[in-house]
């Protein structure tokens, strides 16, 4: 059996759902990449008794490594380090060098606070002194913010990380390089991991293909396959030991044979990154009704978006469609605002308004009201227009509530855009 790990996510705000847990899933992916089997992810509040109960539970499950996140701040409810030290049977000691390092970090931060009522440096330093108290014999992970992490050797080894993802993620990469963690995961099984992404294929269709693959691939049992359907996209993640690469090659051949049109990525690339690459050297504009700017925001997410994103128009009302995009009111009166002719006119208007060579338009009924027998809630029309005259227009009915329809609409638009740019 491979080395095994458990994760303890602490924080009452996470336990109650006020803040979504981003650390548990992120750490789970990193462990998977390392070939470490994840036994459990647990979430508990900021109570020492509950944190210690999770640690004891995971130790009882025989894990080699426990990772905690959260509870490393200077306030009274940040008790993870004390609890881990007690669990590991170690005293808590002051690391003078770490205390000085934390002081260097907070000093420039204090310069931002001036005027009456601003805390003085000595007071803040005294409060942050708590963060320099570590379990005796542990290895310090330098702070990314003000909170250091620690690695406490033992059986199991415990890695204590801060709660903010922007601090936890870079610190994790330091943690796995320590001798203590390397020793704890020495028994891991080394795996290859590949991700295929599809769009427009129902899970039932993929399930049938995997049943077929099981019959025709001799070493199929050596492939660990997980599938996930998100917003109309299917993600197929396959993990296997390196000497089972031939079996994965056969699986990929089956997927290509049966679903060539649905596959849009064989190397794990996401649609947003693929579209960003295809937009290199182009100038794109958006015209959005029901999505009200969500697509423009999505196009702007990748670094370097200013090289290809001209701008967008949120034309929610019919007057806005006419005034901002030049859509003929007679066209709206004849076909309705949610129609392919209006979507095409919106795309053409965006091309003109931004002097662009690529445009995407979305108009639809997100609900919960506004639907008709002919155009029920979830009906959305899309149009992609290129400067060379290429036009790709589609109407689809999307499932889910208002938020689902709006979010899924951006995904459909991204895939239509990829198709138009790949063939145009």
mmCIF file of C-alpha atoms in Angstrom, residues 75-378:
data_model
loop_
_atom_site.group_PDB
_atom_site.id
_atom_site.type_symbol
_atom_site.label_atom_id
_atom_site.label_comp_id
_atom_site.label_asym_id
_atom_site.label_seq_id
_atom_site.Cartn_x
_atom_site.Cartn_y
_atom_site.Cartn_z
ATOM 1 C CA UNK A 75 -5.284 35.927 18.129
ATOM 2 C CA UNK A 76 -6.576 33.870 21.043
ATOM 3 C CA UNK A 77 -8.584 31.486 18.861
ATOM 4 C CA UNK A 78 -5.504 30.477 16.806
ATOM 5 C CA UNK A 79 -4.611 27.325 18.698
ATOM 6 C CA UNK A 80 -3.461 24.795 16.111
ATOM 7 C CA UNK A 81 0.245 24.885 16.989
ATOM 8 C CA UNK A 82 -0.400 24.374 20.716
ATOM 9 C CA UNK A 83 -2.788 21.520 19.968
ATOM 10 C CA UNK A 84 -0.399 19.803 17.544
ATOM 11 C CA UNK A 85 2.446 20.122 20.049
ATOM 12 C CA UNK A 86 0.344 18.484 22.748
ATOM 13 C CA UNK A 87 -0.743 15.729 20.352
ATOM 14 C CA UNK A 88 2.891 15.067 19.401
ATOM 15 C CA UNK A 89 4.042 15.126 23.029
ATOM 16 C CA UNK A 90 6.308 18.138 22.578
ATOM 17 C CA UNK A 91 6.783 21.355 24.526
ATOM 18 C CA UNK A 92 6.141 24.707 22.895
ATOM 19 C CA UNK A 93 9.283 26.859 22.761
ATOM 20 C CA UNK A 94 10.097 30.365 21.540
ATOM 21 C CA UNK A 95 12.173 30.531 18.353
ATOM 22 C CA UNK A 96 14.042 33.832 18.746
ATOM 23 C CA UNK A 97 15.213 33.936 15.141
ATOM 24 C CA UNK A 98 11.644 33.375 13.955
ATOM 25 C CA UNK A 99 10.377 36.111 16.277
ATOM 26 C CA UNK A 100 12.860 38.540 14.717
ATOM 27 C CA UNK A 101 11.833 37.446 11.228
ATOM 28 C CA UNK A 102 8.152 38.073 11.990
ATOM 29 C CA UNK A 103 9.027 41.503 13.381
ATOM 30 C CA UNK A 104 10.783 42.356 10.109
ATOM 31 C CA UNK A 105 7.653 41.375 8.218
ATOM 32 C CA UNK A 106 5.166 43.357 10.298
ATOM 33 C CA UNK A 107 7.234 46.551 10.605
ATOM 34 C CA UNK A 108 6.589 47.816 7.040
ATOM 35 C CA UNK A 109 2.975 46.687 7.323
ATOM 36 C CA UNK A 110 2.538 48.946 10.369
ATOM 37 C CA UNK A 111 3.526 51.977 8.295
ATOM 38 C CA UNK A 112 0.125 51.782 6.626
ATOM 39 C CA UNK A 113 -1.655 52.561 9.903
ATOM 40 C CA UNK A 114 -1.290 56.162 11.014
ATOM 41 C CA UNK A 115 -3.271 58.683 12.980
ATOM 42 C CA UNK A 116 -5.194 58.502 16.261
ATOM 43 C CA UNK A 117 -5.948 54.977 17.434
ATOM 44 C CA UNK A 118 -3.308 53.339 15.256
ATOM 45 C CA UNK A 119 -1.600 50.480 17.110
ATOM 46 C CA UNK A 120 2.055 50.954 17.992
ATOM 47 C CA UNK A 121 4.744 48.587 16.762
ATOM 48 C CA UNK A 122 5.599 47.249 20.229
ATOM 49 C CA UNK A 123 1.992 46.221 20.872
ATOM 50 C CA UNK A 124 1.643 44.474 17.539
ATOM 51 C CA UNK A 125 5.009 42.751 17.909
ATOM 52 C CA UNK A 126 3.994 41.439 21.315
ATOM 53 C CA UNK A 127 0.787 40.030 19.832
ATOM 54 C CA UNK A 128 2.651 38.396 16.940
ATOM 55 C CA UNK A 129 5.204 36.890 19.336
ATOM 56 C CA UNK A 130 2.725 34.044 19.754
ATOM 57 C CA UNK A 131 3.437 33.013 16.140
ATOM 58 C CA UNK A 132 7.085 32.364 17.017
ATOM 59 C CA UNK A 133 6.138 29.672 19.555
ATOM 60 C CA UNK A 134 6.703 26.276 17.920
ATOM 61 C CA UNK A 135 6.800 22.609 18.983
ATOM 62 C CA UNK A 136 10.287 21.693 20.197
ATOM 63 C CA UNK A 137 12.343 19.902 17.547
ATOM 64 C CA UNK A 138 10.102 20.957 14.654
ATOM 65 C CA UNK A 139 11.251 22.451 11.362
ATOM 66 C CA UNK A 140 10.080 26.009 10.645
ATOM 67 C CA UNK A 141 8.581 26.895 7.261
ATOM 68 C CA UNK A 142 9.284 30.572 6.585
ATOM 69 C CA UNK A 143 6.191 32.810 6.584
ATOM 70 C CA UNK A 144 4.566 33.844 3.337
ATOM 71 C CA UNK A 145 2.369 36.278 5.264
ATOM 72 C CA UNK A 146 3.131 36.655 8.967
ATOM 73 C CA UNK A 147 2.334 33.082 9.997
ATOM 74 C CA UNK A 148 5.100 30.488 9.786
ATOM 75 C CA UNK A 149 4.356 26.826 9.239
ATOM 76 C CA UNK A 150 6.003 23.923 11.003
ATOM 77 C CA UNK A 151 6.822 20.303 10.281
ATOM 78 C CA UNK A 152 6.736 18.093 13.362
ATOM 79 C CA UNK A 153 8.511 14.751 12.837
ATOM 80 C CA UNK A 154 7.048 11.549 14.190
ATOM 81 C CA UNK A 155 4.638 8.771 13.404
ATOM 82 C CA UNK A 156 2.660 10.353 11.881
ATOM 83 C CA UNK A 157 4.581 13.423 10.768
ATOM 84 C CA UNK A 158 2.441 16.566 11.049
ATOM 85 C CA UNK A 159 2.682 19.544 8.684
ATOM 86 C CA UNK A 160 1.046 22.691 10.064
ATOM 87 C CA UNK A 161 0.119 25.255 7.394
ATOM 88 C CA UNK A 162 -1.702 28.625 7.493
ATOM 89 C CA UNK A 163 -5.297 29.025 6.385
ATOM 90 C CA UNK A 164 -5.180 31.646 3.604
ATOM 91 C CA UNK A 165 -4.637 29.774 0.297
ATOM 92 C CA UNK A 166 -2.219 32.448 -0.934
ATOM 93 C CA UNK A 167 0.021 31.550 2.028
ATOM 94 C CA UNK A 168 -0.638 27.828 2.226
ATOM 95 C CA UNK A 169 0.078 26.953 -1.384
ATOM 96 C CA UNK A 170 3.658 28.262 -1.677
ATOM 97 C CA UNK A 171 4.422 26.970 1.821
ATOM 98 C CA UNK A 172 3.284 23.473 0.868
ATOM 99 C CA UNK A 173 5.975 23.316 -1.783
ATOM 100 C CA UNK A 174 8.548 24.127 0.900
ATOM 101 C CA UNK A 175 7.090 21.511 3.233
ATOM 102 C CA UNK A 176 7.329 18.609 0.798
ATOM 103 C CA UNK A 177 11.029 19.349 0.310
ATOM 104 C CA UNK A 178 11.851 18.837 3.995
ATOM 105 C CA UNK A 179 13.586 15.581 5.023
ATOM 106 C CA UNK A 180 10.808 14.869 7.532
ATOM 107 C CA UNK A 181 8.054 14.896 4.922
ATOM 108 C CA UNK A 182 10.145 13.010 2.389
ATOM 109 C CA UNK A 183 10.724 10.281 4.962
ATOM 110 C CA UNK A 184 7.014 10.162 5.832
ATOM 111 C CA UNK A 185 5.998 9.632 2.185
ATOM 112 C CA UNK A 186 8.926 7.413 1.221
ATOM 113 C CA UNK A 187 6.574 4.500 0.659
ATOM 114 C CA UNK A 188 4.440 6.299 -1.899
ATOM 115 C CA UNK A 189 3.620 4.671 -5.205
ATOM 116 C CA UNK A 190 4.752 6.726 -8.169
ATOM 117 C CA UNK A 191 1.994 7.357 -10.680
ATOM 118 C CA UNK A 192 1.485 9.035 -14.002
ATOM 119 C CA UNK A 193 -1.653 11.144 -14.230
ATOM 120 C CA UNK A 194 -3.380 12.256 -17.430
ATOM 121 C CA UNK A 195 -6.500 14.359 -17.939
ATOM 122 C CA UNK A 196 -8.820 14.362 -20.940
ATOM 123 C CA UNK A 197 -11.570 16.973 -21.204
ATOM 124 C CA UNK A 198 -14.736 16.691 -23.288
ATOM 125 C CA UNK A 199 -17.699 18.898 -24.029
ATOM 126 C CA UNK A 200 -21.175 17.984 -25.220
ATOM 127 C CA UNK A 201 -21.085 14.316 -24.173
ATOM 128 C CA UNK A 202 -23.439 13.007 -21.458
ATOM 129 C CA UNK A 203 -21.980 10.924 -18.641
ATOM 130 C CA UNK A 204 -24.029 7.968 -19.822
ATOM 131 C CA UNK A 205 -22.217 8.036 -23.165
ATOM 132 C CA UNK A 206 -18.845 8.013 -21.439
ATOM 133 C CA UNK A 207 -19.952 5.229 -19.087
ATOM 134 C CA UNK A 208 -20.807 3.049 -22.087
ATOM 135 C CA UNK A 209 -17.393 3.758 -23.625
ATOM 136 C CA UNK A 210 -15.594 2.840 -20.407
ATOM 137 C CA UNK A 211 -17.511 -0.446 -20.221
ATOM 138 C CA UNK A 212 -16.370 -1.163 -23.772
ATOM 139 C CA UNK A 213 -12.779 -0.229 -22.886
ATOM 140 C CA UNK A 214 -12.875 -2.598 -19.934
ATOM 141 C CA UNK A 215 -13.632 -5.454 -22.323
ATOM 142 C CA UNK A 216 -10.998 -4.666 -24.961
ATOM 143 C CA UNK A 217 -8.036 -3.449 -22.858
ATOM 144 C CA UNK A 218 -6.195 -6.301 -21.161
ATOM 145 C CA UNK A 219 -4.678 -4.182 -18.376
ATOM 146 C CA UNK A 220 -7.718 -1.954 -17.882
ATOM 147 C CA UNK A 221 -7.796 -2.887 -14.182
ATOM 148 C CA UNK A 222 -4.481 -1.066 -13.736
ATOM 149 C CA UNK A 223 -6.046 2.256 -14.759
ATOM 150 C CA UNK A 224 -7.581 4.279 -11.949
ATOM 151 C CA UNK A 225 -10.185 6.413 -13.725
ATOM 152 C CA UNK A 226 -12.284 9.161 -12.167
ATOM 153 C CA UNK A 227 -14.830 11.232 -14.065
ATOM 154 C CA UNK A 228 -16.516 14.504 -13.181
ATOM 155 C CA UNK A 229 -19.230 16.444 -15.018
ATOM 156 C CA UNK A 230 -19.074 20.201 -14.444
ATOM 157 C CA UNK A 231 -21.109 22.762 -16.359
ATOM 158 C CA UNK A 232 -21.437 20.523 -19.408
ATOM 159 C CA UNK A 233 -17.734 19.573 -19.453
ATOM 160 C CA UNK A 234 -16.562 16.048 -18.684
ATOM 161 C CA UNK A 235 -13.209 15.619 -16.975
ATOM 162 C CA UNK A 236 -11.611 12.170 -17.189
ATOM 163 C CA UNK A 237 -8.588 11.800 -14.902
ATOM 164 C CA UNK A 238 -6.587 8.574 -15.264
ATOM 165 C CA UNK A 239 -3.847 7.566 -12.840
ATOM 166 C CA UNK A 240 -1.560 4.619 -13.468
ATOM 167 C CA UNK A 241 1.870 3.253 -12.661
ATOM 168 C CA UNK A 242 4.438 4.041 -15.361
ATOM 169 C CA UNK A 243 4.604 0.454 -16.640
ATOM 170 C CA UNK A 244 0.871 0.608 -17.446
ATOM 171 C CA UNK A 245 1.375 3.420 -19.979
ATOM 172 C CA UNK A 246 0.432 1.111 -22.862
ATOM 173 C CA UNK A 247 -2.982 0.505 -21.295
ATOM 174 C CA UNK A 248 -3.567 4.238 -21.030
ATOM 175 C CA UNK A 249 -2.561 4.642 -24.666
ATOM 176 C CA UNK A 250 -5.220 2.083 -25.601
ATOM 177 C CA UNK A 251 -7.811 3.914 -23.503
ATOM 178 C CA UNK A 252 -6.979 7.183 -25.231
ATOM 179 C CA UNK A 253 -7.361 5.474 -28.605
ATOM 180 C CA UNK A 254 -10.838 4.253 -27.609
ATOM 181 C CA UNK A 255 -11.852 7.736 -26.469
ATOM 182 C CA UNK A 256 -10.611 9.256 -29.727
ATOM 183 C CA UNK A 257 -12.395 6.632 -31.806
ATOM 184 C CA UNK A 258 -15.742 7.126 -30.107
ATOM 185 C CA UNK A 259 -15.706 10.781 -29.083
ATOM 186 C CA UNK A 260 -13.288 12.669 -31.320
ATOM 187 C CA UNK A 261 -15.672 15.627 -31.711
ATOM 188 C CA UNK A 262 -16.281 15.902 -27.971
ATOM 189 C CA UNK A 263 -12.610 15.868 -26.917
ATOM 190 C CA UNK A 264 -11.185 19.357 -26.665
ATOM 191 C CA UNK A 265 -8.131 18.647 -24.502
ATOM 192 C CA UNK A 266 -5.912 15.599 -24.044
ATOM 193 C CA UNK A 267 -3.266 17.248 -21.866
ATOM 194 C CA UNK A 268 -5.521 18.694 -19.177
ATOM 195 C CA UNK A 269 -5.671 22.183 -20.694
ATOM 196 C CA UNK A 270 -8.840 24.055 -19.789
ATOM 197 C CA UNK A 271 -11.086 25.720 -22.330
ATOM 198 C CA UNK A 272 -10.185 29.196 -21.039
ATOM 199 C CA UNK A 273 -6.478 28.609 -21.691
ATOM 200 C CA UNK A 274 -7.128 27.112 -25.125
ATOM 201 C CA UNK A 275 -9.276 30.071 -26.156
ATOM 202 C CA UNK A 276 -6.679 32.522 -24.832
ATOM 203 C CA UNK A 277 -4.090 30.817 -27.044
ATOM 204 C CA UNK A 278 -6.348 30.938 -30.086
ATOM 205 C CA UNK A 279 -6.979 34.660 -29.529
ATOM 206 C CA UNK A 280 -3.289 35.506 -29.884
ATOM 207 C CA UNK A 281 -3.032 38.210 -32.537
ATOM 208 C CA UNK A 282 -6.800 38.793 -32.540
ATOM 209 C CA UNK A 283 -9.070 41.490 -31.085
ATOM 210 C CA UNK A 284 -12.280 40.262 -29.452
ATOM 211 C CA UNK A 285 -15.444 42.000 -28.252
ATOM 212 C CA UNK A 286 -18.483 40.651 -26.420
ATOM 213 C CA UNK A 287 -22.177 41.509 -26.526
ATOM 214 C CA UNK A 288 -24.061 40.049 -23.570
ATOM 215 C CA UNK A 289 -27.636 40.107 -22.430
ATOM 216 C CA UNK A 290 -28.505 37.382 -19.869
ATOM 217 C CA UNK A 291 -24.872 36.871 -18.807
ATOM 218 C CA UNK A 292 -24.408 40.604 -18.182
ATOM 219 C CA UNK A 293 -20.626 40.657 -18.505
ATOM 220 C CA UNK A 294 -19.754 37.186 -17.160
ATOM 221 C CA UNK A 295 -18.212 36.143 -20.476
ATOM 222 C CA UNK A 296 -16.089 39.293 -20.738
ATOM 223 C CA UNK A 297 -14.927 38.679 -17.180
ATOM 224 C CA UNK A 298 -14.001 35.114 -18.017
ATOM 225 C CA UNK A 299 -12.060 36.177 -21.087
ATOM 226 C CA UNK A 300 -10.206 38.706 -18.933
ATOM 227 C CA UNK A 301 -9.106 36.141 -16.314
ATOM 228 C CA UNK A 302 -5.962 34.759 -18.034
ATOM 229 C CA UNK A 303 -2.800 36.859 -17.718
ATOM 230 C CA UNK A 304 -2.174 38.880 -20.862
ATOM 231 C CA UNK A 305 -5.866 39.296 -21.674
ATOM 232 C CA UNK A 306 -5.280 42.943 -22.547
ATOM 233 C CA UNK A 307 -3.470 41.739 -25.661
ATOM 234 C CA UNK A 308 -6.705 40.403 -27.178
ATOM 235 C CA UNK A 309 -9.740 41.683 -25.235
ATOM 236 C CA UNK A 310 -11.126 44.918 -26.700
ATOM 237 C CA UNK A 311 -14.174 45.263 -24.481
ATOM 238 C CA UNK A 312 -17.795 44.314 -24.121
ATOM 239 C CA UNK A 313 -21.324 45.656 -24.126
ATOM 240 C CA UNK A 314 -23.939 44.573 -21.588
ATOM 241 C CA UNK A 315 -27.107 45.087 -23.615
ATOM 242 C CA UNK A 316 -29.696 43.762 -21.201
ATOM 243 C CA UNK A 317 -32.645 45.835 -22.428
ATOM 244 C CA UNK A 318 -33.937 45.984 -25.981
ATOM 245 C CA UNK A 319 -33.140 49.709 -26.058
ATOM 246 C CA UNK A 320 -29.529 48.940 -25.141
ATOM 247 C CA UNK A 321 -29.344 46.376 -27.948
ATOM 248 C CA UNK A 322 -30.545 49.015 -30.393
ATOM 249 C CA UNK A 323 -28.635 52.030 -29.035
ATOM 250 C CA UNK A 324 -25.302 50.389 -28.182
ATOM 251 C CA UNK A 325 -25.082 47.637 -30.793
ATOM 252 C CA UNK A 326 -27.230 48.931 -33.622
ATOM 253 C CA UNK A 327 -29.707 46.030 -33.502
ATOM 254 C CA UNK A 328 -32.776 46.944 -35.572
ATOM 255 C CA UNK A 329 -35.834 47.183 -33.257
ATOM 256 C CA UNK A 330 -37.896 45.660 -36.052
ATOM 257 C CA UNK A 331 -35.702 42.545 -35.871
ATOM 258 C CA UNK A 332 -36.393 42.247 -32.138
ATOM 259 C CA UNK A 333 -40.120 42.802 -32.713
ATOM 260 C CA UNK A 334 -40.233 40.103 -35.390
ATOM 261 C CA UNK A 335 -38.084 37.409 -33.774
ATOM 262 C CA UNK A 336 -37.884 38.354 -30.105
ATOM 263 C CA UNK A 337 -34.842 39.440 -28.109
ATOM 264 C CA UNK A 338 -33.924 35.801 -27.535
ATOM 265 C CA UNK A 339 -33.428 34.616 -31.094
ATOM 266 C CA UNK A 340 -30.639 33.695 -33.450
ATOM 267 C CA UNK A 341 -31.165 36.719 -35.742
ATOM 268 C CA UNK A 342 -30.833 39.073 -32.760
ATOM 269 C CA UNK A 343 -27.763 37.209 -31.474
ATOM 270 C CA UNK A 344 -26.146 37.578 -34.894
ATOM 271 C CA UNK A 345 -27.010 41.275 -35.012
ATOM 272 C CA UNK A 346 -25.520 41.754 -31.531
ATOM 273 C CA UNK A 347 -22.282 40.049 -32.613
ATOM 274 C CA UNK A 348 -22.104 42.203 -35.732
ATOM 275 C CA UNK A 349 -22.689 45.298 -33.625
ATOM 276 C CA UNK A 350 -19.852 44.344 -31.269
ATOM 277 C CA UNK A 351 -17.491 43.881 -34.223
ATOM 278 C CA UNK A 352 -18.316 47.368 -35.444
ATOM 279 C CA UNK A 353 -18.309 49.139 -32.094
ATOM 280 C CA UNK A 354 -14.862 47.876 -31.078
ATOM 281 C CA UNK A 355 -13.320 47.585 -34.544
ATOM 282 C CA UNK A 356 -12.743 43.942 -33.606
ATOM 283 C CA UNK A 357 -12.095 40.880 -35.753
ATOM 284 C CA UNK A 358 -13.829 38.491 -33.338
ATOM 285 C CA UNK A 359 -17.103 38.870 -31.449
ATOM 286 C CA UNK A 360 -19.342 36.696 -29.269
ATOM 287 C CA UNK A 361 -22.977 37.457 -28.459
ATOM 288 C CA UNK A 362 -25.256 35.824 -25.877
ATOM 289 C CA UNK A 363 -28.976 36.435 -25.378
ATOM 290 C CA UNK A 364 -31.225 34.176 -23.342
ATOM 291 C CA UNK A 365 -33.805 33.563 -20.637
ATOM 292 C CA UNK A 366 -32.055 32.770 -17.339
ATOM 293 C CA UNK A 367 -35.284 32.653 -15.313
ATOM 294 C CA UNK A 368 -36.943 32.016 -13.056
ATOM 295 C CA UNK A 369 -39.546 33.998 -15.012
ATOM 296 C CA UNK A 370 -39.769 35.136 -18.607
ATOM 297 C CA UNK A 371 -40.145 31.767 -20.272
ATOM 298 C CA UNK A 372 -42.818 30.851 -22.839
ATOM 299 C CA UNK A 373 -43.931 27.516 -24.339
ATOM 300 C CA UNK A 374 -41.809 28.271 -27.428
ATOM 301 C CA UNK A 375 -38.869 29.663 -25.460
ATOM 302 C CA UNK A 376 -38.784 28.128 -21.983
ATOM 303 C CA UNK A 377 -36.444 29.213 -19.211
ATOM 304 C CA UNK A 378 -32.916 28.123 -20.091
#
